[in-house]
Amino acid sequence: MRRLFPVTDQTPARSQEGADREWSLDELADAYAYPALAADGHWLRANMVSTLDGAAQHEGRSQPISGETDMRIFGTLRALADVVVVGAETVRQEGYRPARAREAFAARREAAGQGPAPAIAVVTASMDLDFSLPLFTSPLATTFVVTGAAAPSDRVAEAKAAGAEVVVAGEGAAVDAARAVRELAARGLRRQLTEGGPRLLGQFVAADVLDELCLTISPTLTAGGAQRIAGGPSVTVPHRLAPACVLEEAGFLFTSYRRI
């Protein structure tokens, strides 16, 4: 792996000795470490993959445009987070399971005051989820279901019966993206990671609560009508982010952009 652009000032740049080889998980974790947070602070980063022609998926899934190193970074970002925030459609399409504990990150998580694995928070207005799945019945950390106050009461009861914690983050049926971030942070889940899908990421962008985008650019072309990494309504003024890091391996670019 090669570094093409230095990491932010908080992380010392590595020498050329670190070029053109597979980085260790510790090195990746150092490169993607969350910034220091104030006592009441929180940080929402997104991790997405896109083809050269802007597709976030191929045939409805992100896996076909991903790669081995992308999945190592995917696992590293999860291992650094308190909570992984994901939309219900992505849970259904990608077959989400509970996050697993990984021995390589156990000491780092313990030192940060984290449990063995991040929690999963599923954002849903309809509550159209299968609560018999392991994501709800046998997670290492509590699974959260983030919904609106007008969510179907029978589905809310079913979620709670399955062991999930229901978080109300909206006055109607829809979820208020900014409130969802605050509600999770209030529960101690301050280092947040969203893996999409595009509709949920678009809501975070529109609400101006996204602090960082970790975007893998896959050296592939798919054409077709696949979604971009973020969907939904456009913002009035484009949000400008600053590059923090660019890594390269096997033609894939692993980029990180942070809020200015």
Short mmCIF file of C-alpha atoms in Angstrom, two decimals, residues 149-241:
data_model
loop_
_atom_site.label_atom_id
_atom_site.label_comp_id
_atom_site.label_asym_id
_atom_site.label_seq_id
_atom_site.Cartn_x
_atom_site.Cartn_y
_atom_site.Cartn_z
CA ALA A 149 -42.50 8.56 17.34
CA ALA A 150 -45.27 7.46 14.95
CA ALA A 151 -43.69 4.08 14.17
CA PRO A 152 -46.12 1.13 14.23
CA SER A 153 -46.57 0.24 17.90
CA ASP A 154 -46.79 -3.50 17.24
CA ARG A 155 -43.46 -3.45 15.43
CA VAL A 156 -41.89 -1.40 18.21
CA ALA A 157 -43.06 -3.97 20.72
CA GLU A 158 -41.68 -6.78 18.56
CA ALA A 159 -38.29 -5.06 18.35
CA LYS A 160 -38.14 -4.66 22.11
CA ALA A 161 -39.19 -8.28 22.65
CA ALA A 162 -36.31 -9.38 20.42
CA GLY A 163 -33.87 -7.50 22.68
CA ALA A 164 -33.34 -4.35 20.63
CA GLU A 165 -33.35 -0.89 22.19
CA VAL A 166 -35.73 1.45 20.35
CA VAL A 167 -34.52 5.04 19.97
CA VAL A 168 -37.09 7.68 19.03
CA ALA A 169 -35.49 10.33 16.82
CA GLY A 170 -38.38 12.07 15.10
CA GLU A 171 -41.82 13.44 15.89
CA GLY A 172 -43.60 11.68 13.03
CA ALA A 173 -42.87 8.42 11.24
CA ALA A 174 -39.65 9.67 9.64
CA VAL A 175 -36.30 9.83 11.41
CA ASP A 176 -34.64 13.20 11.92
CA ALA A 177 -31.03 12.52 10.91
CA ALA A 178 -29.50 15.17 13.17
CA ARG A 179 -31.54 14.00 16.13
CA ALA A 180 -30.52 10.39 15.48
CA VAL A 181 -26.86 11.40 15.82
CA ARG A 182 -27.58 13.26 19.07
CA GLU A 183 -29.69 10.46 20.57
CA LEU A 184 -27.01 7.85 19.93
CA ALA A 185 -24.30 10.13 21.33
CA ALA A 186 -26.41 10.67 24.45
CA ARG A 187 -26.22 6.90 24.99
CA GLY A 188 -22.43 7.01 24.97
CA LEU A 189 -22.12 6.08 21.27
CA ARG A 190 -20.06 9.09 20.25
CA ARG A 191 -17.68 7.58 17.67
CA GLN A 192 -20.19 6.86 14.96
CA LEU A 193 -19.76 5.11 11.62
CA THR A 194 -22.41 4.92 8.91
CA GLU A 195 -22.17 2.40 6.10
CA GLY A 196 -25.19 3.74 4.23
CA GLY A 197 -27.01 3.01 2.21
CA PRO A 198 -27.14 5.97 -0.15
CA ARG A 199 -30.52 7.18 1.11
CA LEU A 200 -29.36 7.33 4.72
CA LEU A 201 -26.07 8.98 3.82
CA GLY A 202 -28.01 11.55 1.81
CA GLN A 203 -30.08 12.35 4.90
CA PHE A 204 -26.94 12.89 6.98
CA VAL A 205 -25.46 15.12 4.27
CA ALA A 206 -28.67 17.15 3.96
CA ALA A 207 -28.77 17.59 7.75
CA ASP A 208 -25.11 18.72 7.70
CA VAL A 209 -24.08 16.28 10.43
CA LEU A 210 -21.47 14.29 8.50
CA ASP A 211 -17.98 14.99 9.85
CA GLU A 212 -15.93 12.68 7.64
CA LEU A 213 -16.26 10.63 4.47
CA CYS A 214 -14.04 7.59 3.95
CA LEU A 215 -14.53 6.80 0.27
CA THR A 216 -13.00 3.88 -1.58
CA ILE A 217 -12.71 4.53 -5.31
CA SER A 218 -12.89 1.19 -7.06
CA PRO A 219 -11.00 0.90 -10.38
CA THR A 220 -14.11 -0.42 -12.09
CA LEU A 221 -16.80 0.78 -14.50
CA THR A 222 -20.36 -0.53 -14.38
CA ALA A 223 -22.58 1.97 -16.30
CA GLY A 224 -26.28 1.30 -15.71
CA GLY A 225 -28.51 3.15 -13.30
CA ALA A 226 -26.95 2.27 -9.93
CA GLN A 227 -27.29 4.78 -7.09
CA ARG A 228 -24.55 7.20 -6.13
CA ILE A 229 -23.12 6.97 -2.61
CA ALA A 230 -25.63 9.58 -1.38
CA GLY A 231 -29.22 10.08 -2.53
CA GLY A 232 -32.22 12.18 -1.60
CA PRO A 233 -32.71 15.94 -1.74
CA SER A 234 -29.81 18.16 -2.75
CA VAL A 235 -28.28 20.72 -0.41
CA THR A 236 -28.62 24.43 -1.11
CA VAL A 237 -24.87 25.00 -1.08
CA PRO A 238 -22.42 22.12 -1.67
CA HIS A 239 -20.60 21.07 1.49
CA ARG A 240 -16.83 21.41 1.17
CA LEU A 241 -14.56 18.86 2.89
#
